[in-house]
Coordinates of C-alpha atoms and ligand atoms in Angstrom, one line a residue:
M700 CA -17.5 -19.7 -9.6
R701 CA -14.2 -17.3 -10.3
L702 CA -14.9 -14.3 -9.2
S703 CA -11.6 -11.0 -8.8
E704 CA -11.2 -8.3 -6.7
P705 CA -7.7 -6.3 -8.0
A706 CA -5.3 -5.4 -4.7
L707 CA -4.4 -2.1 -6.1
A708 CA -1.1 -0.6 -5.0
K709 CA -1.9 2.4 -2.4
L710 CA 1.0 5.6 -2.2
N711 CA 1.6 8.4 0.7
L712 CA 1.9 11.1 -1.4
A713 CA 2.6 13.2 1.4
L714 CA 3.0 10.9 5.0
H715 CA 3.6 13.8 8.2
V716 CA 4.3 11.5 11.5
R717 CA 2.8 14.1 14.3
R718 CA 3.4 11.5 17.6
R719 CA 3.8 8.7 19.3
R720 CA 1.7 7.5 21.2
A721 CA 1.1 6.0 23.8
D722 CA 0.2 2.3 22.6
G723 CA 2.8 2.2 20.5
Y724 CA 1.1 3.6 17.1
H725 CA 2.2 6.6 16.2
D726 CA -1.0 10.1 15.5
L727 CA -0.3 10.4 11.8
E728 CA -1.5 12.5 9.0
T729 CA -1.8 11.5 4.7
L730 CA -2.7 11.7 1.9
F731 CA -3.3 8.2 0.8
A732 CA -4.0 7.4 -3.7
F733 CA -4.1 4.0 -5.7
C734 CA -2.7 2.9 -8.7
T735 CA -4.6 0.9 -11.4
D736 CA -2.2 -1.9 -10.7
G737 CA -1.4 -4.4 -7.6
D738 CA -2.1 -7.6 -6.9
M739 CA -4.5 -9.8 -7.9
L740 CA -6.8 -12.3 -5.7
H741 CA -9.2 -14.5 -6.6
V742 CA -11.2 -16.3 -5.6
E743 CA -13.5 -19.8 -6.5
T744 CA -16.1 -22.7 -4.7
S745 CA -14.2 -24.8 -2.1
E746 CA -15.8 -27.4 1.3
R747 CA -12.6 -24.9 3.5
L748 CA -11.1 -22.0 3.1
G749 CA -8.0 -22.9 1.0
M750 CA -5.4 -20.6 0.1
A751 CA -2.8 -20.8 -2.5
I752 CA 0.5 -17.6 -4.1
E753 CA 1.7 -17.6 -7.5
G754 CA 3.6 -15.5 -9.4
P755 CA 7.0 -13.5 -9.1
F756 CA 6.2 -12.5 -5.3
A757 CA 5.3 -16.1 -4.2
P758 CA 9.0 -17.1 -3.2
G759 CA 9.0 -16.3 0.8
L760 CA 5.1 -15.7 1.7
S761 CA 3.7 -18.3 3.4
A762 CA 0.1 -19.1 1.5
G763 CA -1.9 -20.0 6.2
S764 CA -3.2 -18.8 8.6
D765 CA -0.2 -16.0 9.6
N766 CA -1.3 -14.5 5.9
L767 CA -2.9 -11.5 6.3
V768 CA -5.1 -13.0 3.0
W769 CA -6.5 -15.2 6.1
R770 CA -7.0 -13.6 9.1
A771 CA -9.5 -10.9 6.5
A772 CA -11.1 -14.6 5.2
E773 CA -11.2 -15.7 9.3
L774 CA -12.7 -11.5 10.4
L775 CA -14.6 -11.5 8.1
A776 CA -16.2 -15.5 8.1
Q777 CA -16.4 -14.6 11.7
A778 CA -18.7 -11.4 11.7
A779 CA -21.0 -12.4 9.2
D780 CA -21.6 -16.2 10.4
V781 CA -20.6 -17.5 7.3
E782 CA -18.3 -20.4 7.1
A783 CA -14.8 -19.6 5.5
R784 CA -15.6 -21.6 2.2
A785 CA -13.2 -20.0 -0.2
A786 CA -10.1 -21.1 -2.2
I787 CA -7.6 -18.4 -2.4
T788 CA -5.3 -17.1 -5.4
L789 CA -3.8 -14.6 -4.5
D790 CA -1.3 -13.1 -7.9
K791 CA 1.8 -11.6 -5.5
R792 CA 3.3 -9.2 -8.2
L793 CA 4.2 -6.0 -5.6
P794 CA 7.6 -6.3 -4.1
I795 CA 6.7 -7.4 -0.1
A796 CA 7.0 -5.0 4.0
S797 CA 7.9 -2.0 0.2
G798 CA 5.9 0.9 1.9
I799 CA 2.2 0.5 -1.3
G800 CA -0.1 -1.3 0.9
G801 CA 1.5 -5.0 -0.2
G802 CA -0.1 -7.2 3.0
S803 CA -2.4 -4.6 3.8
A804 CA -4.2 -4.1 0.2
D805 CA -4.4 -8.3 -0.2
A806 CA -5.9 -8.7 2.2
A807 CA -8.2 -6.2 1.8
A808 CA -8.7 -6.7 -1.3
A809 CA -9.9 -10.0 -0.2
L810 CA -12.8 -8.3 2.4
R811 CA -13.9 -7.3 -0.2
L812 CA -14.0 -10.0 -2.8
L813 CA -16.2 -12.9 -0.1
T814 CA -18.3 -9.9 0.7
R815 CA -19.6 -11.2 -2.8
F816 CA -18.2 -13.9 -3.0
W817 CA -20.5 -14.8 0.3
K818 CA -23.3 -12.7 -1.2
I819 CA -23.1 -10.4 2.4
D820 CA -23.9 -6.8 4.0
P821 CA -20.7 -5.1 3.1
G822 CA -21.4 -3.1 6.9
H823 CA -18.9 -6.0 8.1
A824 CA -16.1 -5.6 6.0
A825 CA -15.6 -2.2 7.0
A826 CA -16.3 -3.2 10.9
V827 CA -13.7 -5.4 10.1
A828 CA -10.8 -4.0 8.4
P829 CA -9.6 -1.6 11.4
R830 CA -8.6 -4.8 13.4
L831 CA -5.9 -6.2 10.5
G832 CA -4.3 -3.1 9.8
A833 CA -3.8 0.2 10.3
D834 CA -3.9 0.9 6.1
V835 CA -6.5 -2.8 6.0
P836 CA -9.5 1.0 5.3
A837 CA -8.2 3.0 2.8
C838 CA -7.3 -0.5 1.1
L839 CA -10.8 -0.8 1.0
L840 CA -12.0 2.5 -0.7
S841 CA -9.3 2.1 -2.5
M842 CA -9.6 6.5 -3.3
T843 CA -7.1 9.1 -3.0
T844 CA -8.2 10.2 1.2
R845 CA -6.8 11.7 4.2
G846 CA -6.0 9.7 6.8
T847 CA -5.4 10.9 10.3
G848 CA -5.4 9.1 13.8
V849 CA -3.1 5.6 12.7
G850 CA -3.9 6.5 9.5
E851 CA -7.8 4.7 9.5
Q852 CA -9.7 7.5 10.3
L853 CA -11.1 8.5 6.8
E854 CA -11.8 11.6 4.5
V855 CA -12.5 11.0 0.7
I856 CA -11.0 13.9 -1.1
D857 CA -11.3 15.4 -4.1
V858 CA -8.2 16.3 -5.8
G859 CA -9.1 16.3 -9.8
S860 CA -6.2 16.5 -11.4
L861 CA -5.0 14.0 -9.5
S862 CA -5.9 11.3 -11.3
G863 CA -3.9 9.8 -14.4
T864 CA -1.2 11.1 -13.9
A865 CA 1.3 8.8 -14.4
V866 CA 3.6 7.7 -12.2
L867 CA 6.5 5.2 -11.6
L868 CA 7.6 2.9 -8.9
V869 CA 11.2 2.2 -7.5
N870 CA 12.3 0.1 -5.8
P871 CA 15.6 -0.6 -4.1
R872 CA 14.3 -4.9 -3.6
I873 CA 15.3 -4.7 0.3
P874 CA 11.9 -5.3 2.9
L875 CA 11.8 -3.1 4.9
S876 CA 10.3 -2.9 8.4
T877 CA 7.1 -0.7 9.1
P878 CA 7.6 -1.0 13.0
Q879 CA 12.0 -0.7 13.6
V880 CA 11.0 2.2 10.3
F881 CA 8.9 4.6 13.2
A882 CA 11.5 2.8 15.7
V883 CA 14.5 5.6 14.0
W884 CA 11.3 8.1 13.3
D885 CA 13.5 10.9 15.9
G886 CA 10.6 12.2 17.5
M887 CA 10.4 15.3 15.8
D888 CA 6.7 16.8 15.6
R889 CA 7.3 18.5 11.2
G890 CA 4.1 20.3 11.4
P891 CA 0.2 19.0 9.9
L892 CA -0.5 18.1 6.2
A893 CA -1.9 20.9 4.6
D894 CA -0.7 20.9 0.9
W895 CA 0.4 17.5 -0.6
R896 CA 2.8 19.2 -2.7
E897 CA 4.7 20.9 -0.1
G898 CA 4.4 18.2 2.7
R899 CA 6.8 15.2 2.8
N900 CA 7.4 11.9 3.9
D901 CA 8.6 12.4 7.4
L902 CA 9.7 7.7 7.4
Q903 CA 12.1 9.0 4.4
Q904 CA 14.8 10.2 6.5
P905 CA 14.6 6.7 8.3
A906 CA 14.5 4.7 6.5
I907 CA 17.2 5.8 4.5
S908 CA 19.3 5.6 7.4
L909 CA 18.7 2.0 7.6
V910 CA 18.5 1.4 3.6
P911 CA 21.3 4.0 2.6
E912 CA 20.6 2.9 -0.8
I913 CA 17.0 4.8 -1.1
G914 CA 18.7 8.0 -0.4
E915 CA 20.1 6.6 -4.6
V916 CA 16.8 6.1 -5.6
L917 CA 14.3 8.7 -4.9
Q918 CA 17.7 10.9 -6.9
W919 CA 17.2 8.6 -9.8
L920 CA 14.3 9.9 -9.6
E921 CA 14.7 13.3 -9.2
E922 CA 17.1 13.9 -12.2
Q923 CA 14.4 11.7 -13.9
P924 CA 13.0 14.0 -17.5
G925 CA 9.5 15.2 -16.6
A926 CA 9.4 14.1 -12.7
A927 CA 7.9 16.3 -11.2
I928 CA 7.9 15.0 -7.3
A929 CA 10.0 12.3 -6.2
R930 CA 8.9 11.0 -2.7
M931 CA 9.2 7.2 -0.7
S932 CA 6.1 5.5 0.1
G933 CA 4.9 4.3 3.7
S934 CA 7.9 2.8 5.6
G935 CA 9.9 2.6 2.4
A936 CA 11.3 1.1 0.4
T937 CA 9.5 1.8 -2.1
C938 CA 9.8 5.3 -3.9
F939 CA 7.2 7.3 -6.5
A940 CA 7.6 9.0 -8.7
L941 CA 5.3 12.0 -10.7
F942 CA 5.5 13.3 -13.9
D943 CA 4.0 15.5 -16.1
S944 CA 3.7 12.9 -19.6
E945 CA 3.0 8.9 -20.0
A946 CA 5.9 9.5 -22.8
D947 CA 8.2 11.2 -19.7
R948 CA 6.9 8.6 -17.5
T949 CA 7.5 5.5 -19.5
R950 CA 11.0 6.6 -20.4
A951 CA 12.3 6.9 -16.7
A952 CA 10.7 3.4 -17.6
F953 CA 12.7 1.6 -19.9
A954 CA 16.2 3.8 -18.1
C955 CA 15.9 2.1 -14.2
P956 CA 18.5 0.4 -13.8
E957 CA 18.2 -3.3 -13.7
K958 CA 18.7 -3.9 -10.8
W959 CA 15.9 -2.1 -9.1
W960 CA 12.4 -3.7 -9.5
N961 CA 10.2 -0.4 -11.5
L962 CA 6.6 -0.6 -11.9
A963 CA 5.0 2.4 -15.0
T964 CA 1.2 3.0 -13.2
F965 CA -0.9 5.6 -13.2
L966 CA -2.9 7.3 -10.5
R967 CA -6.1 6.0 -10.2
Ligands
C5P1072 O1 -1.4 -1.9 11.8 P1 0.1 -2.5 10.9 O2 -0.1 -4.0 11.8 O3 0.1 -2.7 9.4 O4 1.3 -1.6 11.3 C1 2.7 -2.5 11.6 C2 3.8 -1.5 13.0 O5 3.6 0.4 12.0 C3 2.7 -1.3 14.2 O6 2.6 -2.0 14.5 C4 4.0 -0.2 14.4 O7 4.6 -0.4 14.9 C5 3.3 0.6 13.5 N1 2.3 1.9 12.8 C6 3.0 3.0 13.7 N2 1.9 3.9 13.4 C7 1.1 3.1 12.5 C8 0.8 3.2 11.9 C9 2.4 1.8 11.5 O8 3.7 3.2 14.7 N3 0.1 4.8 12.6

Protein backbone atom coordinates (compact mmCIF):
# COMPACT_ATOMS: atom_id res chain seq x y z
CA MET A 1 0.00 0.00 0.00
CA ARG A 2 1.25 3.49 -0.88
CA LEU A 3 -0.42 6.72 0.28
CA SER A 4 0.56 10.32 -0.42
CA GLU A 5 -0.13 13.62 1.29
CA PRO A 6 0.86 17.18 0.30
CA ALA A 7 2.60 19.49 2.80
CA LEU A 8 1.31 22.86 1.59
CA ALA A 9 3.44 25.98 1.89
CA LYS A 10 2.26 28.19 4.77
CA LEU A 11 2.07 31.97 4.58
CA ASN A 12 1.60 34.50 7.35
CA LEU A 13 -0.40 37.17 5.47
CA ALA A 14 0.19 39.35 8.54
CA LEU A 15 2.10 38.63 11.74
CA HIS A 16 1.88 40.95 14.74
CA VAL A 17 4.24 40.17 17.60
CA ARG A 18 2.67 41.45 20.83
CA ARG A 19 4.94 40.40 23.68
CA ARG A 20 7.77 38.17 24.79
CA ARG A 21 6.62 35.58 27.32
CA ALA A 22 8.41 34.24 30.37
CA ASP A 23 8.93 30.88 28.58
CA GLY A 24 10.89 32.59 25.78
CA TYR A 25 8.10 32.25 23.21
CA HIS A 26 6.15 35.24 21.88
CA ASP A 27 2.43 35.97 21.92
CA LEU A 28 1.38 36.91 18.43
CA GLU A 29 -1.61 37.50 16.19
CA THR A 30 -1.37 36.17 12.68
CA LEU A 31 -3.41 35.29 9.63
CA PHE A 32 -2.31 31.92 8.27
CA ALA A 33 -3.04 31.09 4.65
CA PHE A 34 -1.88 28.14 2.56
CA CYS A 35 -0.68 27.74 -1.00
CA THR A 36 -1.79 25.03 -3.41
CA ASP A 37 1.85 23.79 -3.72
CA GLY A 38 4.48 22.55 -1.30
CA ASP A 39 6.39 19.42 -0.33
CA MET A 40 4.98 15.90 -0.80
CA LEU A 41 5.05 12.93 1.56
CA HIS A 42 4.59 9.26 0.66
CA VAL A 43 4.30 6.22 2.90
CA GLU A 44 4.71 2.53 2.17
CA THR A 45 4.45 -0.63 4.23
CA SER A 46 7.49 -1.46 6.34
CA GLU A 47 8.34 -3.56 9.39
CA ARG A 48 9.81 -0.50 11.14
CA LEU A 49 10.00 3.29 10.95
CA GLY A 50 12.17 4.52 8.08
CA MET A 51 12.59 7.75 6.20
CA ALA A 52 14.16 8.94 2.95
CA ILE A 53 14.36 12.46 1.54
CA GLU A 54 14.46 13.34 -2.15
CA GLY A 55 13.87 16.48 -4.20
CA PRO A 56 15.74 19.74 -4.84
CA PHE A 57 16.16 20.68 -1.16
CA ALA A 58 17.01 17.18 0.15
CA PRO A 59 20.74 17.88 0.54
CA GLY A 60 21.48 19.22 4.01
CA LEU A 61 18.40 17.66 5.63
CA SER A 62 18.78 14.69 7.94
CA ALA A 63 16.38 11.76 7.42
CA GLY A 64 16.92 10.51 10.96
CA SER A 65 15.23 10.74 14.33
CA ASP A 66 16.02 14.47 14.59
CA ASN A 67 13.80 15.19 11.57
CA LEU A 68 10.42 16.66 12.58
CA VAL A 69 8.63 14.12 10.32
CA TRP A 70 10.27 11.27 12.21
CA ARG A 71 9.34 12.83 15.57
CA ALA A 72 5.77 13.31 14.35
CA ALA A 73 5.57 9.60 13.45
CA GLU A 74 6.96 8.52 16.82
CA LEU A 75 4.71 10.81 18.88
CA LEU A 76 1.62 9.82 16.87
CA ALA A 77 2.33 6.08 17.24
CA GLN A 78 2.84 6.57 20.98
CA ALA A 79 -0.39 8.57 21.38
CA ALA A 80 -2.44 6.03 19.40
CA ASP A 81 -0.67 3.05 20.99
CA VAL A 82 0.31 1.48 17.66
CA GLU A 83 3.67 0.19 16.35
CA ALA A 84 5.51 2.94 14.38
CA ARG A 85 5.72 0.92 11.16
CA ALA A 86 6.05 3.04 8.03
CA ALA A 87 8.55 3.82 5.26
CA ILE A 88 8.16 7.56 4.68
CA THR A 89 9.54 9.47 1.71
CA LEU A 90 9.68 13.26 1.83
CA ASP A 91 9.91 15.07 -1.50
CA LYS A 92 11.51 18.34 -0.35
CA ARG A 93 10.61 21.09 -2.81
CA LEU A 94 10.43 24.10 -0.45
CA PRO A 95 13.60 25.78 0.81
CA ILE A 96 14.65 24.89 4.35
CA ALA A 97 14.34 27.35 7.29
CA SER A 98 12.48 29.81 5.08
CA GLY A 99 9.32 30.98 6.91
CA ILE A 100 6.79 29.08 4.81
CA GLY A 101 6.17 26.08 7.02
CA GLY A 102 8.85 23.73 5.86
CA GLY A 103 9.44 21.46 8.83
CA SER A 104 6.06 22.32 10.39
CA ALA A 105 4.07 21.59 7.20
CA ASP A 106 6.00 18.34 6.71
CA ALA A 107 5.33 17.25 10.30
CA ALA A 108 1.63 18.12 9.96
CA ALA A 109 1.41 16.23 6.64
CA ALA A 110 3.05 13.22 8.32
CA LEU A 111 0.35 13.32 11.04
CA ARG A 112 -2.45 13.38 8.42
CA LEU A 113 -0.76 10.72 6.28
CA LEU A 114 -0.07 8.28 9.13
CA THR A 115 -3.56 8.82 10.60
CA ARG A 116 -4.88 7.37 7.31
CA PHE A 117 -2.14 4.76 6.95
CA TRP A 118 -2.53 3.38 10.47
CA LYS A 119 -6.32 3.92 10.43
CA ILE A 120 -6.31 5.69 13.79
CA ASP A 121 -8.52 8.34 15.39
CA PRO A 122 -7.72 11.82 13.91
CA GLY A 123 -7.94 13.21 17.45
CA HIS A 124 -4.45 11.83 18.15
CA ALA A 125 -2.91 14.02 15.42
CA ALA A 126 -4.60 17.13 16.81
CA ALA A 127 -3.38 16.27 20.32
CA VAL A 128 0.23 15.70 19.23
CA ALA A 129 0.54 18.70 16.83
CA PRO A 130 1.30 21.50 19.37
CA ARG A 131 4.17 19.45 20.81
CA LEU A 132 5.92 19.50 17.42
CA GLY A 133 6.01 23.28 16.98
CA ALA A 134 3.95 26.45 17.24
CA ASP A 135 2.88 26.36 13.56
CA VAL A 136 2.10 22.64 13.36
CA PRO A 137 -1.59 22.93 14.48
CA ALA A 138 -2.21 25.54 11.73
CA CYS A 139 -0.43 23.35 9.17
CA LEU A 140 -2.47 20.35 10.29
CA LEU A 141 -5.63 22.24 9.27
CA SER A 142 -4.00 23.91 6.23
CA MET A 143 -6.93 26.31 6.06
CA THR A 144 -7.09 30.10 6.36
CA THR A 145 -7.04 30.66 10.11
CA ARG A 146 -6.47 33.45 12.58
CA GLY A 147 -3.81 32.34 15.07
CA THR A 148 -3.23 33.73 18.56
CA GLY A 149 -1.18 32.58 21.55
CA VAL A 150 2.11 31.36 20.10
CA GLY A 151 0.13 30.65 16.91
CA GLU A 152 -1.49 27.45 18.17
CA GLN A 153 -4.89 28.91 19.14
CA LEU A 154 -6.81 28.85 15.89
CA GLU A 155 -10.01 30.23 14.53
CA VAL A 156 -10.99 29.20 11.01
CA ILE A 157 -12.13 32.28 9.16
CA ASP A 158 -13.63 32.77 5.74
CA VAL A 159 -11.72 35.39 3.79
CA GLY A 160 -13.72 34.31 0.75
CA SER A 161 -12.10 36.41 -1.92
CA LEU A 162 -8.59 35.14 -1.03
CA SER A 163 -9.01 31.62 -2.35
CA GLY A 164 -7.53 31.29 -5.84
CA THR A 165 -5.43 34.47 -5.56
CA ALA A 166 -2.26 34.21 -7.66
CA VAL A 167 0.84 34.47 -5.47
CA LEU A 168 4.57 34.50 -6.07
CA LEU A 169 6.99 33.33 -3.38
CA VAL A 170 10.59 34.55 -3.58
CA ASN A 171 13.44 33.47 -1.32
CA PRO A 172 17.00 34.83 -1.49
CA ARG A 173 18.37 31.30 -0.84
CA ILE A 174 19.63 32.29 2.62
CA PRO A 175 18.29 30.20 5.53
CA LEU A 176 17.17 32.07 8.65
CA SER A 177 16.86 30.66 12.16
CA THR A 178 13.47 31.46 13.74
CA PRO A 179 14.79 31.89 17.33
CA GLN A 180 17.49 34.24 16.02
CA VAL A 181 14.93 36.47 14.29
CA PHE A 182 12.67 36.60 17.38
CA ALA A 183 15.78 37.40 19.47
CA VAL A 184 16.46 40.63 17.53
CA TRP A 185 12.80 41.82 17.66
CA ASP A 186 12.89 45.22 19.42
CA GLY A 187 10.20 44.31 21.97
CA MET A 188 7.83 47.05 20.84
CA ASP A 189 4.13 46.15 20.65
CA ARG A 190 2.85 47.84 17.49
CA GLY A 191 -0.77 46.91 18.09
CA PRO A 192 -3.31 44.18 17.35
CA LEU A 193 -4.17 42.61 14.03
CA ALA A 194 -7.49 43.85 12.63
CA ASP A 195 -7.60 44.01 8.81
CA TRP A 196 -4.66 41.93 7.59
CA ARG A 197 -4.28 44.09 4.46
CA GLU A 198 -3.48 47.06 6.69
CA GLY A 199 -1.33 44.85 8.89
CA ARG A 200 2.35 44.02 8.82
CA ASN A 201 4.91 41.40 9.65
CA ASP A 202 6.71 42.56 12.80
CA LEU A 203 9.54 40.10 12.10
CA GLN A 204 10.29 41.73 8.74
CA GLN A 205 12.66 44.45 10.04
CA PRO A 206 14.46 42.06 12.46
CA ALA A 207 14.95 39.59 9.57
CA ILE A 208 16.22 42.34 7.24
CA SER A 209 18.74 43.36 9.92
CA LEU A 210 20.14 39.81 9.74
CA VAL A 211 19.74 39.30 5.96
CA PRO A 212 19.63 42.67 4.13
CA GLU A 213 18.87 40.90 0.82
CA ILE A 214 15.28 40.37 2.09
CA GLY A 215 14.83 44.13 1.63
CA GLU A 216 15.90 43.78 -2.02
CA VAL A 217 13.46 40.89 -2.55
CA LEU A 218 10.59 42.95 -1.09
CA GLN A 219 11.43 45.98 -3.18
CA TRP A 220 11.61 43.85 -6.32
CA LEU A 221 8.21 42.25 -5.53
CA GLU A 222 6.60 45.66 -4.89
CA GLU A 223 7.82 46.89 -8.29
CA GLN A 224 6.19 44.05 -10.23
CA PRO A 225 3.15 45.14 -12.28
CA GLY A 226 -0.07 43.89 -10.69
CA ALA A 227 1.50 43.15 -7.27
CA ALA A 228 -1.13 44.17 -4.71
CA ILE A 229 0.61 43.32 -1.43
CA ALA A 230 4.24 42.29 -0.84
CA ARG A 231 5.35 41.06 2.57
CA MET A 232 7.67 38.60 4.30
CA SER A 233 6.21 35.33 5.68
CA GLY A 234 6.89 34.06 9.21
CA SER A 235 10.46 34.69 10.35
CA GLY A 236 11.68 34.80 6.72
CA ALA A 237 13.46 34.87 4.52
CA THR A 238 10.70 33.97 2.01
CA CYS A 239 8.61 36.93 0.82
CA PHE A 240 5.38 36.80 -1.13
CA ALA A 241 3.32 39.04 -3.34
CA LEU A 242 -0.39 38.65 -4.03
CA PHE A 243 -1.31 39.57 -7.59
CA ASP A 244 -4.42 41.00 -9.20
CA SER A 245 -4.18 38.46 -12.01
CA GLU A 246 -2.52 35.13 -12.80
CA ALA A 247 -0.98 36.68 -15.94
CA ASP A 248 0.79 39.39 -13.92
CA ARG A 249 2.00 36.78 -11.43
CA THR A 250 3.35 34.54 -14.20
CA ARG A 251 5.11 37.47 -15.86
CA ALA A 252 6.76 38.34 -12.53
CA ALA A 253 7.86 34.70 -12.04
CA PHE A 254 9.62 34.75 -15.43
CA ALA A 255 11.27 38.07 -14.57
CA CYS A 256 12.52 36.84 -11.16
CA PRO A 257 16.34 36.99 -10.90
CA GLU A 258 17.98 33.54 -11.27
CA LYS A 259 19.90 33.92 -8.00
CA TRP A 260 16.61 33.78 -6.05
CA TRP A 261 14.30 30.79 -5.59
CA ASN A 262 10.71 31.38 -6.64
CA LEU A 263 7.43 29.51 -6.67
CA ALA A 264 4.42 30.62 -8.70
CA THR A 265 1.34 29.29 -6.93
CA PHE A 266 -2.16 30.17 -5.67
CA LEU A 267 -3.80 30.67 -2.30
CA ARG A 268 -5.86 27.68 -1.36
O1 LIG B 1 7.62 26.11 17.98
P1 LIG B 1 8.80 26.14 17.06
O2 LIG B 1 9.79 25.05 17.36
O3 LIG B 1 8.43 26.19 15.62
O4 LIG B 1 9.53 27.52 17.36
C1 LIG B 1 10.87 27.73 17.05
C2 LIG B 1 11.40 28.90 17.87
O5 LIG B 1 10.79 30.10 17.43
C3 LIG B 1 11.11 28.82 19.35
O6 LIG B 1 12.10 28.11 20.02
C4 LIG B 1 11.11 30.28 19.74
O7 LIG B 1 12.43 30.74 19.93
C5 LIG B 1 10.57 30.97 18.52
N1 LIG B 1 9.13 31.28 18.61
C6 LIG B 1 8.73 32.32 19.44
N2 LIG B 1 7.38 32.62 19.52
C7 LIG B 1 6.48 31.95 18.77
C8 LIG B 1 6.89 30.92 17.92
C9 LIG B 1 8.23 30.61 17.85
O8 LIG B 1 9.53 32.94 20.11
N3 LIG B 1 5.21 32.30 18.86
